[in-house]
């Protein structure tokens, strides 16, 4: 054990209302929007395959040229209420939007820079409109903020000289000022999602990120912060040098999920953020470049995250004009239709304390001790679902969520192991079987107490 002075601040897992709400939300919408949405991955007629929000670097564009995009940013089709209604219909309970990505352009009128929405043809407080519209639909909003800032003259990747150190001190003050400004301007936001914190400059400033997290949480009670914000004084990130998670949830699952059988991951709160193409966060004009995930794939990811106590943050990249491409609109509808019928297996649900089995994923509502959800993705060819529960568990009845008054046939195999027969399931979509137990699934809740 090392002596870590600048590691974890808030003892985990948090059981306060703000964190319980974060945990019960489960499904969120990520929005990546900035100047990069204008060129959309294409520059001087050439299409760049790398992530569209990195076009400045992949096309070797000078900062001056890139930053001049500011004077073209005029999303005439932006309608925050329409966005919020689409998000609501999709079934998300929270949304995380880029306030400032690596390019440094701010979607809110910041008093600490002119490289912001105020100095564009649009001019209005776009971020404020977004937050108001999403909150009006009952959707919590958290703010993505990139510490890495390609525009700011004081940004340094590494601190090699006294001059670097002095410049980075100014950058740290700028960062703190902008974050306090965001919390001042938008008091209803629930969280901060930090990115761009992997460089040496930030790893050398563990004490600063410790004191910053402390200050932000004092200013904004209940604030939920991702582990990506932090480094400890030895440069250890996400987890301190003794392996203790920093921030409030683990945010290392970017475009990847844990192994579905991994139960270690269930011990912390965590979130997976995911793109619909293979690797585009910002709007890219050409979606033929890679595989585009289907609603079924994305629903399975959401269900897997829930089954392992994680949240799923699905990314959308609005165009430079402020609307969504048709593929995203279609996916939002398809996912929303599934959520309309099955969200009871997602919202306020988590790890059921049971091993994953071949037909799909167990989830369990955090407020129920005797009801377990089976979310089915793979129908057994004989229509018999083998379920292995905790020893001593006795099934009182099992039924399709879609047909609650028709009990399914059960056959007990051994202590806590059954076949559930569901032969006539017509749907082509994933579906839910509900198991109601005779007795308290005490082992699971005992496990919960230990975590
Ligand atoms: C190498 C790399 C750096 C930054 C990223 C950013 N993190 C995601 C959450 C997006 O914001 C992406 O631009 C992705 C890959």
XYZ file of C-alpha atoms and ligand atoms in Angstrom:
466
model
C 0.000 0.000 0.000
C 1.398 3.383 -1.045
C 0.539 6.506 0.899
C -1.851 8.229 -1.510
C -2.809 11.747 -0.466
C -4.585 12.720 -3.722
C -6.630 9.654 -4.620
C -10.288 8.850 -4.075
C -12.416 11.652 -2.629
C -15.909 10.142 -2.309
C -16.247 6.733 -0.686
C -17.808 4.301 -3.161
C -20.364 3.013 -3.939
C -22.271 6.230 -3.244
C -25.780 5.656 -1.882
C -27.038 9.264 -2.063
C -30.120 10.087 -4.154
C -28.135 11.723 -6.983
C -26.028 8.589 -7.479
C -29.025 6.278 -7.081
C -30.737 8.240 -9.882
C -27.579 8.049 -12.029
C -27.549 4.267 -11.441
C -31.245 3.772 -12.159
C -31.062 5.815 -15.397
C -29.008 3.076 -17.121
C -29.530 4.385 -20.705
C -28.138 7.724 -21.920
C -27.617 9.680 -25.138
C -24.139 11.065 -25.885
C -24.045 14.108 -28.173
C -20.804 15.078 -29.944
C -21.298 18.472 -31.554
C -18.784 21.153 -32.536
C -17.068 22.812 -35.474
C -15.976 19.348 -36.702
C -19.635 18.749 -37.688
C -19.273 21.344 -40.483
C -16.623 19.526 -42.635
C -17.912 16.120 -41.444
C -14.671 14.240 -42.090
C -14.138 15.698 -45.583
C -11.518 18.385 -46.333
C -10.735 19.902 -49.737
C -12.664 17.101 -51.415
C -10.790 14.313 -49.607
C -12.600 11.964 -47.237
C -10.644 11.069 -44.077
C -11.604 7.760 -42.505
C -10.420 8.546 -38.994
C -12.866 9.966 -36.445
C -14.461 13.160 -37.834
C -13.831 15.123 -34.626
C -10.093 14.546 -35.256
C -10.185 15.918 -38.818
C -8.003 18.896 -37.795
C -5.142 16.535 -37.007
C -5.839 13.792 -39.583
C -5.942 16.385 -42.401
C -3.081 18.456 -40.908
C -5.130 21.660 -40.772
C -3.605 24.723 -39.093
C -5.259 26.011 -35.926
C -5.979 29.346 -37.614
C -7.736 27.652 -40.535
C -9.630 25.240 -38.316
C -10.702 27.929 -35.866
C -12.112 30.071 -38.685
C -14.882 27.458 -38.963
C -16.308 29.350 -35.994
C -17.613 32.004 -38.406
C -19.532 29.355 -40.377
C -21.250 27.711 -37.409
C -24.933 28.481 -37.902
C -27.086 25.381 -37.158
C -30.304 26.738 -38.652
C -32.018 23.369 -38.229
C -31.207 23.094 -34.521
C -34.402 22.575 -32.547
C -33.579 21.607 -28.955
C -37.140 20.518 -28.209
C -37.243 18.227 -31.240
C -33.924 16.694 -30.151
C -35.270 16.226 -26.623
C -38.446 14.569 -27.887
C -36.434 12.164 -30.041
C -34.279 11.320 -27.007
C -37.354 10.824 -24.827
C -38.955 8.527 -27.403
C -35.716 6.525 -27.619
C -36.002 5.864 -23.881
C -32.913 7.609 -22.538
C -33.066 8.949 -18.982
C -29.951 11.103 -19.313
C -27.900 12.906 -21.941
C -24.233 13.932 -21.980
C -23.267 16.703 -24.419
C -19.833 18.001 -25.438
C -19.547 21.521 -24.044
C -15.998 21.743 -25.456
C -14.214 18.983 -27.355
C -10.453 18.815 -28.049
C -10.763 21.604 -30.668
C -11.490 24.018 -27.799
C -14.682 25.518 -29.269
C -17.277 26.185 -26.551
C -20.993 25.564 -27.127
C -21.808 28.067 -24.393
C -20.982 31.825 -24.153
C -17.882 31.634 -21.950
C -16.384 34.734 -20.402
C -12.961 33.045 -20.549
C -12.660 32.781 -24.319
C -13.952 34.292 -27.576
C -13.755 30.857 -29.217
C -17.335 30.141 -28.320
C -20.925 30.094 -29.581
C -21.371 33.800 -28.891
C -18.909 34.585 -31.696
C -20.700 32.620 -34.399
C -23.578 33.502 -36.718
C -25.765 31.485 -34.354
C -24.769 33.615 -31.361
C -27.262 32.246 -28.837
C -26.605 30.062 -25.760
C -26.993 26.747 -27.559
C -25.950 24.686 -24.531
C -28.541 26.438 -22.367
C -31.270 25.711 -24.920
C -30.244 22.038 -24.986
C -30.278 21.677 -21.187
C -33.630 23.417 -20.820
C -35.303 21.303 -23.522
C -33.940 17.977 -22.237
C -34.790 18.788 -18.623
C -38.330 19.719 -19.769
C -38.626 16.138 -21.100
C -37.452 14.800 -17.732
C -34.014 13.876 -19.048
C -31.015 14.530 -16.775
C -28.118 16.341 -18.464
C -24.416 15.944 -17.754
C -21.637 17.901 -19.430
C -18.667 16.483 -21.350
C -15.578 18.689 -21.005
C -12.224 18.096 -22.694
C -9.210 19.269 -20.669
C -7.097 18.760 -23.820
C -7.557 22.008 -25.779
C -5.916 22.385 -29.197
C -6.992 26.040 -29.438
C -5.681 27.363 -26.135
C -2.137 28.766 -26.425
C -1.224 27.522 -22.936
C -2.028 23.853 -23.623
C 1.052 21.632 -23.338
C 1.167 17.846 -23.778
C 4.281 17.586 -21.587
C 5.896 20.042 -19.151
C 9.537 20.034 -20.300
C 10.553 23.563 -19.286
C 9.761 26.297 -16.813
C 7.917 28.081 -19.632
C 5.769 24.964 -20.176
C 4.993 24.818 -16.471
C 4.005 28.504 -16.333
C 1.809 28.123 -19.422
C 0.129 25.024 -17.988
C -0.543 26.826 -14.707
C -2.554 29.338 -16.747
C -4.341 26.478 -18.554
C -5.275 24.906 -15.195
C -6.781 28.203 -14.007
C -8.675 28.528 -17.326
C -9.984 24.963 -16.924
C -11.131 25.532 -13.348
C -12.765 28.838 -14.300
C -14.678 27.277 -17.202
C -15.916 24.371 -15.076
C -17.089 26.644 -12.261
C -18.714 28.843 -14.927
C -20.584 25.840 -16.385
C -21.905 24.819 -12.957
C -22.859 28.449 -12.244
C -24.702 28.893 -15.528
C -26.400 25.490 -15.584
C -27.348 24.538 -11.991
C -29.587 21.644 -13.091
C -26.751 19.595 -14.601
C -26.155 16.281 -12.829
C -22.624 15.397 -13.836
C -19.326 16.194 -15.499
C -17.800 13.817 -18.034
C -14.076 14.575 -18.401
C -12.047 13.610 -21.441
C -8.638 14.574 -22.828
C -6.874 13.772 -19.549
C -4.363 11.144 -20.687
C -1.357 13.389 -21.383
C 1.718 13.774 -19.150
C 0.782 17.359 -18.275
C -2.367 16.150 -16.487
C -0.764 13.042 -15.008
C 1.826 15.403 -13.434
C -1.006 17.349 -11.773
C -2.758 14.777 -9.607
C -3.077 17.126 -6.637
C -4.754 19.704 -8.897
C -7.361 17.260 -10.220
C -7.989 16.095 -6.618
C -8.579 19.644 -5.398
C -10.632 20.457 -8.507
C -12.963 17.454 -8.013
C -13.344 18.460 -4.346
C -14.149 22.083 -5.218
C -16.661 21.165 -7.941
C -18.462 18.769 -5.604
C -18.577 21.319 -2.785
C -20.064 23.855 -5.188
C -22.566 21.405 -6.732
C -23.851 18.872 -4.166
C -24.625 15.483 -5.694
C -22.408 16.105 -8.742
C -21.434 12.827 -10.454
C -17.933 12.779 -11.981
C -16.355 10.095 -14.191
C -13.095 8.388 -13.187
C -11.420 9.723 -16.359
C -11.097 13.135 -14.690
C -8.545 11.985 -12.214
C -4.897 11.225 -11.725
C -3.349 10.723 -8.291
C -0.023 12.276 -7.269
C 1.874 9.362 -8.838
C 0.136 9.798 -12.215
C -2.158 6.788 -11.792
C -5.441 7.373 -13.666
C -9.016 6.153 -13.068
C -7.795 3.994 -10.170
C -5.284 5.431 -7.668
C -1.912 3.808 -7.031
C -3.563 1.416 -4.557
C -6.233 0.378 -7.077
C -9.006 2.455 -5.499
C -11.478 3.922 -8.011
C -11.469 7.735 -8.253
C -14.416 9.876 -9.342
C -17.830 8.243 -8.911
C -17.915 5.578 -11.644
C -15.451 3.800 -13.881
C -15.355 5.279 -17.393
C -12.830 3.172 -19.275
C -15.261 1.280 -21.509
C -15.133 3.388 -24.647
C -16.405 1.559 -27.755
C -15.964 -1.715 -25.912
C -17.819 -3.757 -23.293
C -16.496 -5.993 -20.507
C -16.540 -9.730 -21.016
C -20.225 -10.625 -20.427
C -19.173 -13.242 -17.827
C -17.020 -10.767 -15.878
C -18.536 -10.279 -12.418
C -15.586 -8.234 -11.073
C -16.940 -5.273 -13.073
C -20.255 -5.465 -11.157
C -18.528 -4.289 -7.965
C -18.252 -0.654 -9.126
C -20.571 1.696 -10.948
C -19.380 2.057 -14.550
C -20.509 3.347 -17.934
C -19.799 2.230 -21.492
C -19.882 4.946 -24.169
C -20.537 3.660 -27.688
C -20.557 4.883 -31.291
C -23.045 3.724 -33.917
C -20.368 3.487 -36.666
C -17.164 1.722 -35.624
C -15.310 4.903 -34.645
C -17.055 8.186 -35.370
C -18.148 10.448 -32.517
C -18.614 13.664 -34.496
C -20.769 13.847 -37.623
C -19.103 12.140 -40.627
C -20.544 12.625 -44.107
C -19.692 9.075 -45.192
C -21.222 6.269 -43.156
C -20.300 3.644 -45.744
C -16.746 3.558 -44.353
C -17.453 1.016 -41.599
C -20.097 -1.288 -40.152
C -23.089 0.632 -38.753
C -24.498 -1.081 -35.663
C -28.113 -2.282 -35.821
C -30.769 -1.625 -33.194
C -30.496 -5.283 -32.144
C -26.737 -4.963 -31.540
C -27.194 -1.745 -29.577
C -30.074 -3.156 -27.497
C -27.915 -6.160 -26.621
C -25.130 -3.810 -25.477
C -27.591 -1.852 -23.322
C -28.922 -5.073 -21.787
C -25.422 -6.442 -21.176
C -24.371 -3.213 -19.425
C -27.479 -3.343 -17.217
C -26.842 -7.025 -16.425
C -23.377 -6.073 -15.100
C -24.395 -2.919 -13.123
C -23.253 -0.537 -15.897
C -24.782 2.374 -17.810
C -24.868 2.574 -21.592
C -24.242 5.960 -23.255
C -25.068 5.811 -26.977
C -23.536 8.513 -29.159
C -25.217 10.714 -31.779
C -23.357 13.184 -33.999
C -25.599 16.047 -35.182
C -24.772 17.699 -38.513
C -23.323 21.193 -38.832
C -26.861 22.384 -39.593
C -28.218 20.996 -36.329
C -30.204 17.936 -37.373
C -29.573 14.186 -37.186
C -28.839 11.936 -40.140
C -31.706 9.611 -41.080
C -29.898 6.454 -39.900
C -29.692 7.896 -36.385
C -33.347 8.952 -36.406
C -34.343 5.440 -37.511
C -32.226 3.723 -34.851
C -33.588 6.022 -32.141
C -37.115 4.966 -33.159
C -36.309 1.232 -33.317
C -34.618 1.281 -29.911
C -37.443 3.393 -28.477
C -40.060 0.922 -29.724
C -38.215 -1.884 -27.915
C -37.859 0.216 -24.761
C -41.603 0.986 -24.809
C -42.280 -2.712 -24.172
C -39.191 -3.811 -22.226
C -37.732 -0.911 -20.243
C -38.834 -2.525 -16.949
C -35.835 -4.861 -17.414
C -33.513 -1.849 -17.765
C -34.518 1.148 -15.625
C -33.466 0.785 -11.979
C -32.172 -2.702 -12.785
C -28.729 -4.222 -12.371
C -26.730 -7.375 -11.711
C -28.960 -10.250 -10.590
C -26.129 -12.047 -8.761
C -26.379 -14.895 -11.273
C -23.993 -16.205 -13.907
C -24.825 -15.245 -17.497
C -26.326 -18.109 -19.492
C -26.546 -18.948 -23.180
C -30.009 -17.554 -24.001
C -29.163 -13.974 -22.896
C -28.877 -11.843 -19.764
C -30.357 -11.751 -16.269
C -31.227 -8.352 -14.817
C -32.921 -7.596 -11.514
C -34.837 -4.543 -10.358
C -32.996 -2.927 -7.449
C -36.263 -2.710 -5.476
C -37.348 -6.313 -5.950
C -36.010 -9.316 -4.076
C -38.102 -12.003 -5.708
C -38.478 -10.958 -9.365
C -35.761 -11.636 -11.959
C -35.739 -10.582 -15.629
C -34.405 -12.862 -18.367
C -33.694 -10.820 -21.506
C -33.534 -13.339 -24.366
C -31.370 -12.877 -27.456
C -30.818 -16.554 -28.368
C -33.839 -18.881 -28.475
C -32.938 -22.528 -27.747
C -34.100 -24.674 -30.691
C -36.239 -26.836 -28.359
C -37.891 -23.785 -26.742
C -36.634 -24.807 -23.289
C -34.624 -22.200 -21.371
C -32.221 -23.644 -18.803
C -31.879 -21.268 -15.839
C -29.446 -21.803 -12.964
C -30.465 -19.690 -9.965
C -28.891 -19.497 -6.527
C -29.085 -22.694 -4.482
C -32.352 -22.878 -2.581
C -34.196 -20.600 -5.010
C -37.671 -21.873 -5.890
C -39.566 -20.479 -8.891
C -43.166 -19.642 -8.057
C -43.987 -18.804 -11.675
C -42.458 -17.641 -14.931
C -44.149 -15.739 -17.744
C -43.461 -13.550 -20.775
C -43.396 -9.852 -19.896
C -45.702 -9.474 -22.913
C -48.168 -12.102 -21.575
C -48.139 -11.772 -17.759
C -51.250 -13.867 -17.189
C -49.989 -16.974 -19.008
C -47.679 -18.996 -16.772
C -44.942 -20.859 -18.659
C -44.317 -24.577 -17.993
C -41.501 -25.269 -15.545
C -39.428 -28.370 -14.969
C -37.111 -28.459 -11.945
C -33.779 -30.086 -12.812
C -32.060 -29.797 -9.417
C -31.640 -27.408 -6.489
C -32.301 -23.988 -8.028
C -31.972 -25.177 -11.651
C -34.967 -25.307 -14.007
C -36.128 -25.585 -17.599
C -38.641 -22.871 -18.531
C -40.616 -23.728 -21.665
C -41.521 -20.916 -24.066
C -42.149 -22.441 -27.468
C -44.567 -20.040 -29.108
C -42.613 -16.788 -28.998
C -43.286 -15.103 -32.325
C -41.325 -11.863 -31.956
C -38.126 -11.327 -33.934
C -36.895 -8.897 -31.259
C -35.206 -9.647 -27.950
C -37.895 -10.404 -25.361
C -38.234 -10.691 -21.586
C -39.244 -13.664 -19.439
C -40.087 -12.788 -15.834
C -39.203 -15.221 -13.054
C -41.011 -14.824 -9.723
C -39.339 -16.626 -6.842
C -41.055 -18.202 -3.840
C -38.324 -17.065 -1.478
C -36.086 -14.061 -1.043
C -33.106 -14.294 -3.341
C -31.133 -13.671 -0.159
C -27.703 -14.632 -1.538
C -27.895 -11.785 -4.074
C -28.936 -9.174 -1.523
C -26.312 -10.436 0.892
C -23.767 -9.917 -1.918
C -25.148 -6.376 -2.406
C -24.532 -5.595 1.261
C -20.902 -6.679 0.820
C -20.320 -4.405 -2.140
C -7.369 8.254 -29.206
C -8.677 8.929 -28.817
C -8.676 10.163 -28.193
C -9.875 10.788 -27.869
C -11.079 10.165 -28.129
C -12.338 10.870 -27.734
N -13.005 10.187 -26.618
C -14.367 9.908 -27.025
C -15.334 9.927 -25.875
C -14.647 10.963 -28.077
O -14.853 12.259 -27.510
C -13.350 10.889 -28.850
O -13.194 12.009 -29.714
C -11.099 8.931 -28.752
C -9.897 8.297 -29.094
